[in-house]
PDB file of C-alpha atoms and ligand atoms in Angstrom:
ATOM      1  CA  MET S  89      78.072 -70.634 -97.854  1.00  0.00           C
ATOM      2  CA  ASP S  90      77.724 -73.905 -95.958  1.00  0.00           C
ATOM      3  CA  ARG S  91      73.973 -74.477 -95.592  1.00  0.00           C
ATOM      4  CA  SER S  92      74.538 -75.693 -92.040  1.00  0.00           C
ATOM      5  CA  ALA S  93      76.777 -72.825 -90.946  1.00  0.00           C
ATOM      6  CA  PRO S  94      75.537 -71.327 -87.666  1.00  0.00           C
ATOM      7  CA  ALA S  95      74.929 -67.883 -89.198  1.00  0.00           C
ATOM      8  CA  GLU S  96      72.770 -69.331 -91.966  1.00  0.00           C
ATOM      9  CA  LEU S  97      70.809 -71.451 -89.490  1.00  0.00           C
ATOM     10  CA  LEU S  98      70.308 -68.420 -87.239  1.00  0.00           C
ATOM     11  CA  ASP S  99      68.911 -66.354 -90.120  1.00  0.00           C
ATOM     12  CA  ILE S 100      66.317 -69.049 -90.736  1.00  0.00           C
ATOM     13  CA  ALA S 101      65.581 -69.459 -87.025  1.00  0.00           C
ATOM     14  CA  VAL S 102      64.945 -65.734 -86.650  1.00  0.00           C
ATOM     15  CA  GLU S 103      62.683 -65.576 -89.685  1.00  0.00           C
ATOM     16  CA  VAL S 104      60.632 -68.555 -88.510  1.00  0.00           C
ATOM     17  CA  ALA S 105      60.493 -67.444 -84.855  1.00  0.00           C
ATOM     18  CA  ARG S 106      59.304 -63.944 -85.766  1.00  0.00           C
ATOM     19  CA  ASP S 107      56.402 -65.327 -87.795  1.00  0.00           C
ATOM     20  CA  ALA S 108      55.639 -67.812 -85.020  1.00  0.00           C
ATOM     21  CA  ALA S 109      55.616 -65.101 -82.358  1.00  0.00           C
ATOM     22  CA  ALA S 110      53.296 -62.994 -84.515  1.00  0.00           C
ATOM     23  CA  THR S 111      50.856 -65.906 -84.709  1.00  0.00           C
ATOM     24  CA  ALA S 112      51.035 -66.478 -80.943  1.00  0.00           C
ATOM     25  CA  TYR S 113      50.445 -62.765 -80.315  1.00  0.00           C
ATOM     26  CA  ARG S 114      47.476 -62.623 -82.700  1.00  0.00           C
ATOM     27  CA  MET S 115      45.897 -65.737 -81.197  1.00  0.00           C
ATOM     28  CA  ARG S 116      46.306 -64.288 -77.684  1.00  0.00           C
ATOM     29  CA  VAL S 117      44.513 -61.102 -78.739  1.00  0.00           C
ATOM     30  CA  GLU S 118      41.711 -63.197 -80.240  1.00  0.00           C
ATOM     31  CA  GLY S 119      41.280 -65.093 -76.969  1.00  0.00           C
ATOM     32  CA  VAL S 120      42.876 -68.160 -75.460  1.00  0.00           C
ATOM     33  CA  SER S 121      41.600 -71.262 -73.742  1.00  0.00           C
ATOM     34  CA  VAL S 122      43.008 -74.580 -72.589  1.00  0.00           C
ATOM     35  CA  ALA S 123      42.929 -77.194 -75.378  1.00  0.00           C
ATOM     36  CA  ALA S 124      44.291 -80.101 -73.310  1.00  0.00           C
ATOM     37  CA  THR S 125      46.392 -81.005 -70.322  1.00  0.00           C
ATOM     38  CA  LYS S 126      49.597 -83.024 -70.394  1.00  0.00           C
ATOM     39  CA  SER S 127      51.542 -84.378 -67.404  1.00  0.00           C
ATOM     40  CA  THR S 128      49.168 -82.922 -64.762  1.00  0.00           C
ATOM     41  CA  VAL S 129      45.973 -80.844 -64.718  1.00  0.00           C
ATOM     42  CA  THR S 130      48.059 -77.660 -64.408  1.00  0.00           C
ATOM     43  CA  ASP S 131      50.308 -78.566 -67.376  1.00  0.00           C
ATOM     44  CA  VAL S 132      48.172 -76.992 -70.079  1.00  0.00           C
ATOM     45  CA  VAL S 133      48.288 -76.819 -73.862  1.00  0.00           C
ATOM     46  CA  THR S 134      46.485 -74.038 -75.688  1.00  0.00           C
ATOM     47  CA  ALA S 135      45.351 -74.105 -79.298  1.00  0.00           C
ATOM     48  CA  ALA S 136      48.114 -71.578 -79.913  1.00  0.00           C
ATOM     49  CA  ASP S 137      50.844 -73.956 -78.684  1.00  0.00           C
ATOM     50  CA  ARG S 138      49.731 -76.443 -81.323  1.00  0.00           C
ATOM     51  CA  ALA S 139      49.103 -73.950 -84.123  1.00  0.00           C
ATOM     52  CA  VAL S 140      52.446 -72.218 -83.588  1.00  0.00           C
ATOM     53  CA  GLU S 141      54.396 -75.473 -83.540  1.00  0.00           C
ATOM     54  CA  ARG S 142      52.583 -76.631 -86.686  1.00  0.00           C
ATOM     55  CA  GLN S 143      53.517 -73.343 -88.372  1.00  0.00           C
ATOM     56  CA  VAL S 144      57.175 -73.687 -87.336  1.00  0.00           C
ATOM     57  CA  VAL S 145      57.398 -77.284 -88.551  1.00  0.00           C
ATOM     58  CA  ASP S 146      55.771 -76.399 -91.874  1.00  0.00           C
ATOM     59  CA  ALA S 147      58.106 -73.426 -92.372  1.00  0.00           C
ATOM     60  CA  LEU S 148      61.202 -75.490 -91.581  1.00  0.00           C
ATOM     61  CA  ARG S 149      60.074 -78.227 -93.949  1.00  0.00           C
ATOM     62  CA  ARG S 150      59.705 -75.637 -96.692  1.00  0.00           C
ATOM     63  CA  LEU S 151      62.972 -73.791 -95.964  1.00  0.00           C
ATOM     64  CA  ARG S 152      65.074 -76.774 -94.885  1.00  0.00           C
ATOM     65  CA  PRO S 153      63.641 -79.991 -96.354  1.00  0.00           C
ATOM     66  CA  GLY S 154      65.455 -82.994 -94.915  1.00  0.00           C
ATOM     67  CA  ASP S 155      66.181 -81.475 -91.506  1.00  0.00           C
ATOM     68  CA  ALA S 156      64.691 -83.122 -88.408  1.00  0.00           C
ATOM     69  CA  VAL S 157      62.503 -81.297 -85.899  1.00  0.00           C
ATOM     70  CA  LEU S 158      61.854 -81.981 -82.207  1.00  0.00           C
ATOM     71  CA  GLY S 159      58.958 -79.998 -80.776  1.00  0.00           C
ATOM     72  CA  GLU S 160      57.230 -79.749 -77.416  1.00  0.00           C
ATOM     73  CA  GLU S 161      53.758 -80.552 -78.703  1.00  0.00           C
ATOM     74  CA  TYR S 162      54.324 -82.993 -81.572  1.00  0.00           C
ATOM     75  CA  GLY S 163      57.656 -84.508 -80.512  1.00  0.00           C
ATOM     76  CA  ALA S 164      59.908 -85.848 -83.261  1.00  0.00           C
ATOM     77  CA  GLY S 165      57.136 -87.549 -85.191  1.00  0.00           C
ATOM     78  CA  GLU S 166      56.646 -84.781 -87.739  1.00  0.00           C
ATOM     79  CA  THR S 167      59.905 -85.408 -89.579  1.00  0.00           C
ATOM     80  CA  GLY S 168      62.312 -88.285 -89.989  1.00  0.00           C
ATOM     81  CA  PRO S 169      65.263 -89.006 -87.690  1.00  0.00           C
ATOM     82  CA  VAL S 170      68.269 -86.729 -87.884  1.00  0.00           C
ATOM     83  CA  ALA S 171      70.910 -87.959 -90.326  1.00  0.00           C
ATOM     84  CA  PRO S 172      74.596 -88.024 -89.279  1.00  0.00           C
ATOM     85  CA  GLY S 173      75.890 -84.480 -89.658  1.00  0.00           C
ATOM     86  CA  GLY S 174      72.343 -83.283 -90.263  1.00  0.00           C
ATOM     87  CA  VAL S 175      70.451 -80.500 -88.557  1.00  0.00           C
ATOM     88  CA  ARG S 176      67.819 -81.007 -85.868  1.00  0.00           C
ATOM     89  CA  TRP S 177      65.616 -78.081 -84.932  1.00  0.00           C
ATOM     90  CA  ILE S 178      64.344 -77.893 -81.364  1.00  0.00           C
ATOM     91  CA  VAL S 179      61.197 -75.832 -80.882  1.00  0.00           C
ATOM     92  CA  ASP S 180      59.187 -74.668 -77.918  1.00  0.00           C
ATOM     93  CA  PRO S 181      56.257 -72.921 -79.593  1.00  0.00           C
ATOM     94  CA  ILE S 182      55.268 -71.066 -76.428  1.00  0.00           C
ATOM     95  CA  ASP S 183      57.589 -71.288 -73.435  1.00  0.00           C
ATOM     96  CA  GLY S 184      55.675 -69.884 -70.484  1.00  0.00           C
ATOM     97  CA  THR S 185      52.312 -71.309 -71.513  1.00  0.00           C
ATOM     98  CA  VAL S 186      50.714 -70.511 -68.144  1.00  0.00           C
ATOM     99  CA  ASN S 187      51.810 -66.860 -68.465  1.00  0.00           C
ATOM    100  CA  TYR S 188      50.327 -66.880 -71.975  1.00  0.00           C
ATOM    101  CA  LEU S 189      47.067 -68.283 -70.667  1.00  0.00           C
ATOM    102  CA  TYR S 190      46.827 -65.590 -67.984  1.00  0.00           C
ATOM    103  CA  GLY S 191      47.907 -62.728 -70.257  1.00  0.00           C
ATOM    104  CA  ILE S 192      51.180 -62.129 -68.413  1.00  0.00           C
ATOM    105  CA  PRO S 193      53.505 -60.625 -71.046  1.00  0.00           C
ATOM    106  CA  HIS S 194      56.341 -63.031 -70.378  1.00  0.00           C
ATOM    107  CA  CYS S 195      56.333 -65.964 -72.768  1.00  0.00           C
ATOM    108  CA  ALA S 196      58.443 -66.774 -75.788  1.00  0.00           C
ATOM    109  CA  VAL S 197      58.994 -68.736 -78.939  1.00  0.00           C
ATOM    110  CA  SER S 198      62.247 -70.667 -78.599  1.00  0.00           C
ATOM    111  CA  LEU S 199      63.944 -72.193 -81.632  1.00  0.00           C
ATOM    112  CA  ALA S 200      67.388 -73.791 -81.794  1.00  0.00           C
ATOM    113  CA  ALA S 201      69.391 -75.611 -84.448  1.00  0.00           C
ATOM    114  CA  GLU S 202      71.526 -78.545 -83.389  1.00  0.00           C
ATOM    115  CA  VAL S 203      74.241 -80.216 -85.479  1.00  0.00           C
ATOM    116  CA  ASP S 204      75.691 -83.534 -84.299  1.00  0.00           C
ATOM    117  CA  GLY S 205      74.132 -83.042 -80.868  1.00  0.00           C
ATOM    118  CA  GLU S 206      75.539 -79.537 -80.379  1.00  0.00           C
ATOM    119  CA  VAL S 207      73.280 -76.474 -80.406  1.00  0.00           C
ATOM    120  CA  VAL S 208      74.903 -74.033 -82.838  1.00  0.00           C
ATOM    121  CA  ALA S 209      72.233 -71.356 -83.291  1.00  0.00           C
ATOM    122  CA  GLY S 210      69.259 -70.201 -81.279  1.00  0.00           C
ATOM    123  CA  VAL S 211      66.653 -67.490 -80.959  1.00  0.00           C
ATOM    124  CA  VAL S 212      64.253 -66.680 -78.128  1.00  0.00           C
ATOM    125  CA  ARG S 213      61.583 -64.076 -78.905  1.00  0.00           C
ATOM    126  CA  ASN S 214      59.225 -62.628 -76.313  1.00  0.00           C
ATOM    127  CA  VAL S 215      55.764 -62.932 -77.849  1.00  0.00           C
ATOM    128  CA  SER S 216      54.394 -59.840 -76.093  1.00  0.00           C
ATOM    129  CA  THR S 217      57.292 -57.375 -76.076  1.00  0.00           C
ATOM    130  CA  GLY S 218      59.143 -58.399 -79.241  1.00  0.00           C
ATOM    131  CA  GLU S 219      62.445 -58.557 -77.349  1.00  0.00           C
ATOM    132  CA  GLU S 220      64.639 -61.023 -79.199  1.00  0.00           C
ATOM    133  CA  TRP S 221      67.768 -62.814 -78.034  1.00  0.00           C
ATOM    134  CA  THR S 222      70.018 -64.664 -80.477  1.00  0.00           C
ATOM    135  CA  ALA S 223      73.268 -66.587 -80.356  1.00  0.00           C
ATOM    136  CA  THR S 224      75.516 -68.696 -82.519  1.00  0.00           C
ATOM    137  CA  ALA S 225      78.193 -71.044 -81.225  1.00  0.00           C
ATOM    138  CA  GLY S 226      81.328 -68.944 -80.991  1.00  0.00           C
ATOM    139  CA  GLY S 227      79.545 -65.865 -82.341  1.00  0.00           C
ATOM    140  CA  GLY S 228      78.331 -64.312 -79.108  1.00  0.00           C
ATOM    141  CA  ALA S 229      74.913 -63.582 -77.637  1.00  0.00           C
ATOM    142  CA  TRP S 230      72.861 -60.603 -78.742  1.00  0.00           C
ATOM    143  CA  ARG S 231      69.639 -58.788 -77.963  1.00  0.00           C
ATOM    144  CA  ASP S 232      68.351 -56.373 -80.569  1.00  0.00           C
ATOM    145  CA  GLY S 233      71.847 -55.554 -81.847  1.00  0.00           C
ATOM    146  CA  GLU S 234      73.508 -55.340 -78.438  1.00  0.00           C
ATOM    147  CA  ARG S 235      76.208 -57.837 -77.483  1.00  0.00           C
ATOM    148  CA  LEU S 236      75.403 -59.452 -74.161  1.00  0.00           C
ATOM    149  CA  ARG S 237      77.614 -60.104 -71.166  1.00  0.00           C
ATOM    150  CA  CYS S 238      76.490 -61.872 -68.042  1.00  0.00           C
ATOM    151  CA  SER S 239      76.660 -60.510 -64.494  1.00  0.00           C
ATOM    152  CA  THR S 240      80.043 -59.830 -62.916  1.00  0.00           C
ATOM    153  CA  GLU S 241      78.733 -60.622 -59.427  1.00  0.00           C
ATOM    154  CA  THR S 242      81.158 -62.739 -57.402  1.00  0.00           C
ATOM    155  CA  ASP S 243      79.314 -63.128 -54.081  1.00  0.00           C
ATOM    156  CA  LEU S 244      76.529 -65.714 -53.960  1.00  0.00           C
ATOM    157  CA  GLY S 245      75.060 -63.817 -51.020  1.00  0.00           C
ATOM    158  CA  GLN S 246      74.443 -60.868 -53.370  1.00  0.00           C
ATOM    159  CA  ALA S 247      73.120 -62.924 -56.270  1.00  0.00           C
ATOM    160  CA  LEU S 248      69.606 -62.627 -57.661  1.00  0.00           C
ATOM    161  CA  VAL S 249      68.763 -66.170 -58.749  1.00  0.00           C
ATOM    162  CA  ALA S 250      65.932 -67.227 -61.050  1.00  0.00           C
ATOM    163  CA  THR S 251      64.393 -70.673 -60.942  1.00  0.00           C
ATOM    164  CA  GLY S 252      61.243 -72.517 -61.943  1.00  0.00           C
ATOM    165  CA  PHE S 253      59.026 -75.367 -60.860  1.00  0.00           C
ATOM    166  CA  GLY S 254      57.765 -78.422 -62.700  1.00  0.00           C
ATOM    167  CA  TYR S 255      54.110 -79.375 -63.006  1.00  0.00           C
ATOM    168  CA  ASP S 256      54.187 -82.548 -60.899  1.00  0.00           C
ATOM    169  CA  PRO S 257      53.051 -81.806 -57.317  1.00  0.00           C
ATOM    170  CA  GLY S 258      55.685 -84.063 -55.766  1.00  0.00           C
ATOM    171  CA  ARG S 259      58.434 -82.419 -57.789  1.00  0.00           C
ATOM    172  CA  ARG S 260      57.178 -78.957 -56.866  1.00  0.00           C
ATOM    173  CA  ALA S 261      57.225 -79.841 -53.186  1.00  0.00           C
ATOM    174  CA  HIS S 262      60.857 -80.957 -53.438  1.00  0.00           C
ATOM    175  CA  GLN S 263      61.780 -77.844 -55.453  1.00  0.00           C
ATOM    176  CA  ALA S 264      60.079 -75.642 -52.857  1.00  0.00           C
ATOM    177  CA  ARG S 265      62.150 -77.262 -50.084  1.00  0.00           C
ATOM    178  CA  VAL S 266      65.330 -76.561 -52.060  1.00  0.00           C
ATOM    179  CA  VAL S 267      64.341 -72.904 -52.551  1.00  0.00           C
ATOM    180  CA  ALA S 268      63.478 -72.540 -48.867  1.00  0.00           C
ATOM    181  CA  GLU S 269      66.980 -73.688 -47.924  1.00  0.00           C
ATOM    182  CA  LEU S 270      68.708 -71.659 -50.642  1.00  0.00           C
ATOM    183  CA  ILE S 271      67.027 -68.286 -50.182  1.00  0.00           C
ATOM    184  CA  PRO S 272      68.762 -67.339 -46.898  1.00  0.00           C
ATOM    185  CA  HIS S 273      72.087 -67.601 -48.741  1.00  0.00           C
ATOM    186  CA  ILE S 274      71.333 -65.403 -51.779  1.00  0.00           C
ATOM    187  CA  ARG S 275      69.954 -61.909 -52.466  1.00  0.00           C
ATOM    188  CA  ASP S 276      66.545 -63.201 -53.570  1.00  0.00           C
ATOM    189  CA  ILE S 277      64.692 -65.590 -55.854  1.00  0.00           C
ATOM    190  CA  ARG S 278      62.760 -64.798 -59.027  1.00  0.00           C
ATOM    191  CA  ARG S 279      60.181 -67.144 -60.601  1.00  0.00           C
ATOM    192  CA  PHE S 280      59.158 -65.606 -63.920  1.00  0.00           C
ATOM    193  CA  GLY S 281      57.548 -68.679 -65.530  1.00  0.00           C
ATOM    194  CA  ALA S 282      59.484 -69.173 -68.783  1.00  0.00           C
ATOM    195  CA  ALA S 283      62.780 -71.034 -68.655  1.00  0.00           C
ATOM    196  CA  ALA S 284      64.001 -69.832 -72.059  1.00  0.00           C
ATOM    197  CA  LEU S 285      63.536 -66.231 -70.944  1.00  0.00           C
ATOM    198  CA  ASP S 286      65.172 -66.933 -67.560  1.00  0.00           C
ATOM    199  CA  LEU S 287      68.308 -68.019 -69.417  1.00  0.00           C
ATOM    200  CA  CYS S 288      68.204 -64.907 -71.626  1.00  0.00           C
ATOM    201  CA  LEU S 289      67.747 -62.636 -68.596  1.00  0.00           C
ATOM    202  CA  ALA S 290      70.808 -64.267 -67.040  1.00  0.00           C
ATOM    203  CA  ALA S 291      72.679 -63.665 -70.301  1.00  0.00           C
ATOM    204  CA  GLU S 292      72.343 -59.920 -69.839  1.00  0.00           C
ATOM    205  CA  GLY S 293      72.694 -59.787 -66.070  1.00  0.00           C
ATOM    206  CA  ARG S 294      69.036 -58.979 -65.361  1.00  0.00           C
ATOM    207  CA  VAL S 295      69.411 -61.890 -62.963  1.00  0.00           C
ATOM    208  CA  ASP S 296      72.780 -63.149 -61.799  1.00  0.00           C
ATOM    209  CA  ALA S 297      72.127 -66.866 -62.173  1.00  0.00           C
ATOM    210  CA  TYR S 298      69.456 -69.479 -62.868  1.00  0.00           C
ATOM    211  CA  TYR S 299      68.848 -73.113 -62.023  1.00  0.00           C
ATOM    212  CA  GLU S 300      66.015 -75.574 -62.519  1.00  0.00           C
ATOM    213  CA  LYS S 301      65.362 -79.304 -62.396  1.00  0.00           C
ATOM    214  CA  GLY S 302      63.174 -80.978 -64.983  1.00  0.00           C
ATOM    215  CA  LEU S 303      63.727 -78.927 -68.121  1.00  0.00           C
ATOM    216  CA  ALA S 304      63.120 -80.561 -71.481  1.00  0.00           C
ATOM    217  CA  ALA S 305      65.378 -79.948 -74.472  1.00  0.00           C
ATOM    218  CA  TRP S 306      62.930 -77.409 -75.960  1.00  0.00           C
ATOM    219  CA  ASP S 307      62.846 -75.355 -72.743  1.00  0.00           C
ATOM    220  CA  GLN S 308      66.570 -74.790 -72.691  1.00  0.00           C
ATOM    221  CA  ALA S 309      68.200 -75.407 -76.108  1.00  0.00           C
ATOM    222  CA  ALA S 310      68.182 -71.841 -77.453  1.00  0.00           C
ATOM    223  CA  GLY S 311      68.346 -70.076 -74.079  1.00  0.00           C
ATOM    224  CA  ALA S 312      71.300 -72.140 -72.892  1.00  0.00           C
ATOM    225  CA  LEU S 313      73.279 -71.173 -76.004  1.00  0.00           C
ATOM    226  CA  VAL S 314      72.431 -67.494 -75.420  1.00  0.00           C
ATOM    227  CA  ALA S 315      73.556 -67.830 -71.786  1.00  0.00           C
ATOM    228  CA  THR S 316      76.763 -69.680 -72.685  1.00  0.00           C
ATOM    229  CA  GLU S 317      77.689 -67.170 -75.358  1.00  0.00           C
ATOM    230  CA  ALA S 318      77.160 -64.358 -72.823  1.00  0.00           C
ATOM    231  CA  GLY S 319      79.768 -65.920 -70.562  1.00  0.00           C
ATOM    232  CA  LEU S 320      77.745 -68.035 -68.146  1.00  0.00           C
ATOM    233  CA  LEU S 321      78.757 -71.584 -67.320  1.00  0.00           C
ATOM    234  CA  VAL S 322      75.799 -73.825 -68.112  1.00  0.00           C
ATOM    235  CA  ALA S 323      76.039 -77.340 -66.686  1.00  0.00           C
ATOM    236  CA  GLY S 324      74.503 -79.892 -64.371  1.00  0.00           C
ATOM    237  CA  LEU S 325      75.806 -81.312 -61.117  1.00  0.00           C
ATOM    238  CA  GLY S 326      79.184 -83.015 -60.712  1.00  0.00           C
ATOM    239  CA  GLY S 327      80.490 -82.225 -64.180  1.00  0.00           C
ATOM    240  CA  LEU S 328      77.434 -83.565 -65.989  1.00  0.00           C
ATOM    241  CA  PRO S 329      76.054 -81.578 -68.886  1.00  0.00           C
ATOM    242  CA  ALA S 330      72.935 -79.509 -68.260  1.00  0.00           C
ATOM    243  CA  GLY S 331      69.882 -81.708 -68.656  1.00  0.00           C
ATOM    244  CA  PRO S 332      66.616 -82.833 -67.128  1.00  0.00           C
ATOM    245  CA  ASP S 333      68.281 -83.575 -63.766  1.00  0.00           C
ATOM    246  CA  LEU S 334      69.477 -80.004 -63.367  1.00  0.00           C
ATOM    247  CA  VAL S 335      70.433 -76.926 -65.345  1.00  0.00           C
ATOM    248  CA  ILE S 336      72.660 -74.420 -63.570  1.00  0.00           C
ATOM    249  CA  ALA S 337      73.583 -71.220 -65.446  1.00  0.00           C
ATOM    250  CA  ALA S 338      75.914 -68.959 -63.512  1.00  0.00           C
ATOM    251  CA  PRO S 339      78.887 -66.649 -64.087  1.00  0.00           C
ATOM    252  CA  ALA S 340      82.207 -68.392 -63.437  1.00  0.00           C
ATOM    253  CA  ALA S 341      82.658 -66.912 -59.959  1.00  0.00           C
ATOM    254  CA  LEU S 342      79.174 -67.939 -58.833  1.00  0.00           C
ATOM    255  CA  PHE S 343      79.003 -71.342 -60.451  1.00  0.00           C
ATOM    256  CA  LYS S 344      80.884 -73.372 -57.836  1.00  0.00           C
ATOM    257  CA  PRO S 345      79.229 -71.883 -54.744  1.00  0.00           C
ATOM    258  CA  LEU S 346      75.779 -72.199 -56.299  1.00  0.00           C
ATOM    259  CA  HIS S 347      76.537 -75.685 -57.620  1.00  0.00           C
ATOM    260  CA  ASP S 348      77.823 -76.873 -54.232  1.00  0.00           C
ATOM    261  CA  ARG S 349      74.858 -75.420 -52.363  1.00  0.00           C
ATOM    262  CA  LEU S 350      72.420 -77.062 -54.812  1.00  0.00           C
ATOM    263  CA  ALA S 351      74.281 -80.372 -54.531  1.00  0.00           C
ATOM    264  CA  ASP S 352      74.033 -80.222 -50.714  1.00  0.00           C
ATOM    265  CA  LEU S 353      70.294 -79.545 -51.057  1.00  0.00           C
ATOM    266  CA  ASP S 354      69.830 -82.477 -53.455  1.00  0.00           C
ATOM    267  CA  ALA S 355      68.394 -80.116 -56.070  1.00  0.00           C
ATOM    268  CA  SER S 356      68.527 -82.832 -58.726  1.00  0.00           C
ATOM    269  CA  GLY S 357      66.798 -85.326 -56.466  1.00  0.00           C
ATOM    270  CA  GLY S 358      63.173 -85.910 -55.657  1.00  0.00           C
ATOM    271  CA  PRO S 359      60.569 -87.066 -58.153  1.00  0.00           C
TER     272      PRO S 359
HETATM  273  C1  LIG E 637      57.699 -74.347 -68.512  1.00  0.00           C
HETATM  274  C2  LIG E 637      58.293 -72.985 -68.220  1.00  0.00           C
HETATM  275  C3  LIG E 637      58.513 -72.809 -66.730  1.00  0.00           C
HETATM  276  C4  LIG E 637      59.397 -73.879 -66.151  1.00  0.00           C
HETATM  277  C5  LIG E 637      58.814 -75.244 -66.466  1.00  0.00           C
HETATM  278  C6  LIG E 637      58.599 -75.400 -67.962  1.00  0.00           C
HETATM  279  P1  LIG E 637      56.130 -74.451 -70.661  1.00  0.00           P
HETATM  280  O1  LIG E 637      57.574 -74.531 -69.907  1.00  0.00           O
HETATM  281  O2  LIG E 637      59.529 -72.834 -68.874  1.00  0.00           O
HETATM  282  O3  LIG E 637      59.159 -71.588 -66.429  1.00  0.00           O
HETATM  283  O4  LIG E 637      59.488 -73.684 -64.758  1.00  0.00           O
HETATM  284  O5  LIG E 637      59.754 -76.190 -66.013  1.00  0.00           O
HETATM  285  O6  LIG E 637      58.013 -76.656 -68.203  1.00  0.00           O
HETATM  286  O7  LIG E 637      55.324 -75.584 -70.123  1.00  0.00           O
HETATM  287  O8  LIG E 637      55.560 -73.126 -70.333  1.00  0.00           O
HETATM  288  O9  LIG E 637      56.509 -74.601 -72.111  1.00  0.00           O
END
């Protein structure tokens, strides 16, 4: 079997993510505190974020020597650059760190494998509940053995839409203005606090759609593949790929109306 085949990469991702989630769970039970702050005083890092990412990097080095790794806490500095045709792993050790800090059971380990810039395998595992979403490019999206299909909603006015906010106060203010203008035109908004899980919830229709400005690669790599494989369109504004400016994940019938509304509201603008 090709060592970089999506199914092989997914098997490794699942093995590593399960061990990582177990460590995050154990460390939460033992007690958690803020180890540092990053972009703002509310953008926290716990000892668990660092320990879990270290564990993931060490496991990948052992199982897949030569692959590159990009992580939220240690960046790309832990391994060498990705070789042409090589595999790069993208890891968010704990997506939903603020939920983790407060003991809200809604945070996840997110791990994706990218080949030549395309995410081909990904797993998102809820640290608290053990729910696990997986996907491979072309192989569908799955949760605990069940194939996932996104919402069939066609009316934006009936759509339950998840979103999130960045840590920068100026960005949050802009995002809040966008939400204030959007909410009269949809069923309601949900802000759960973990982007990777938002994308997985959209993949199984537990929300109809999701959008957010400011996501990093580790927030969305695995979740976006799960969402795409469940039938959602995942993209940015004006035909751009999903990225830091905006990620929109919506079923085909909702994508254009949501996209156009977000474009009118300058959802990718602001700081
Ligand atoms: C954050 C969460 C949150 C989203 C933020 C992310 P972190 O990731 O995914 O839901 O709104 O944009 O930065 O900091 O918990 O890994």
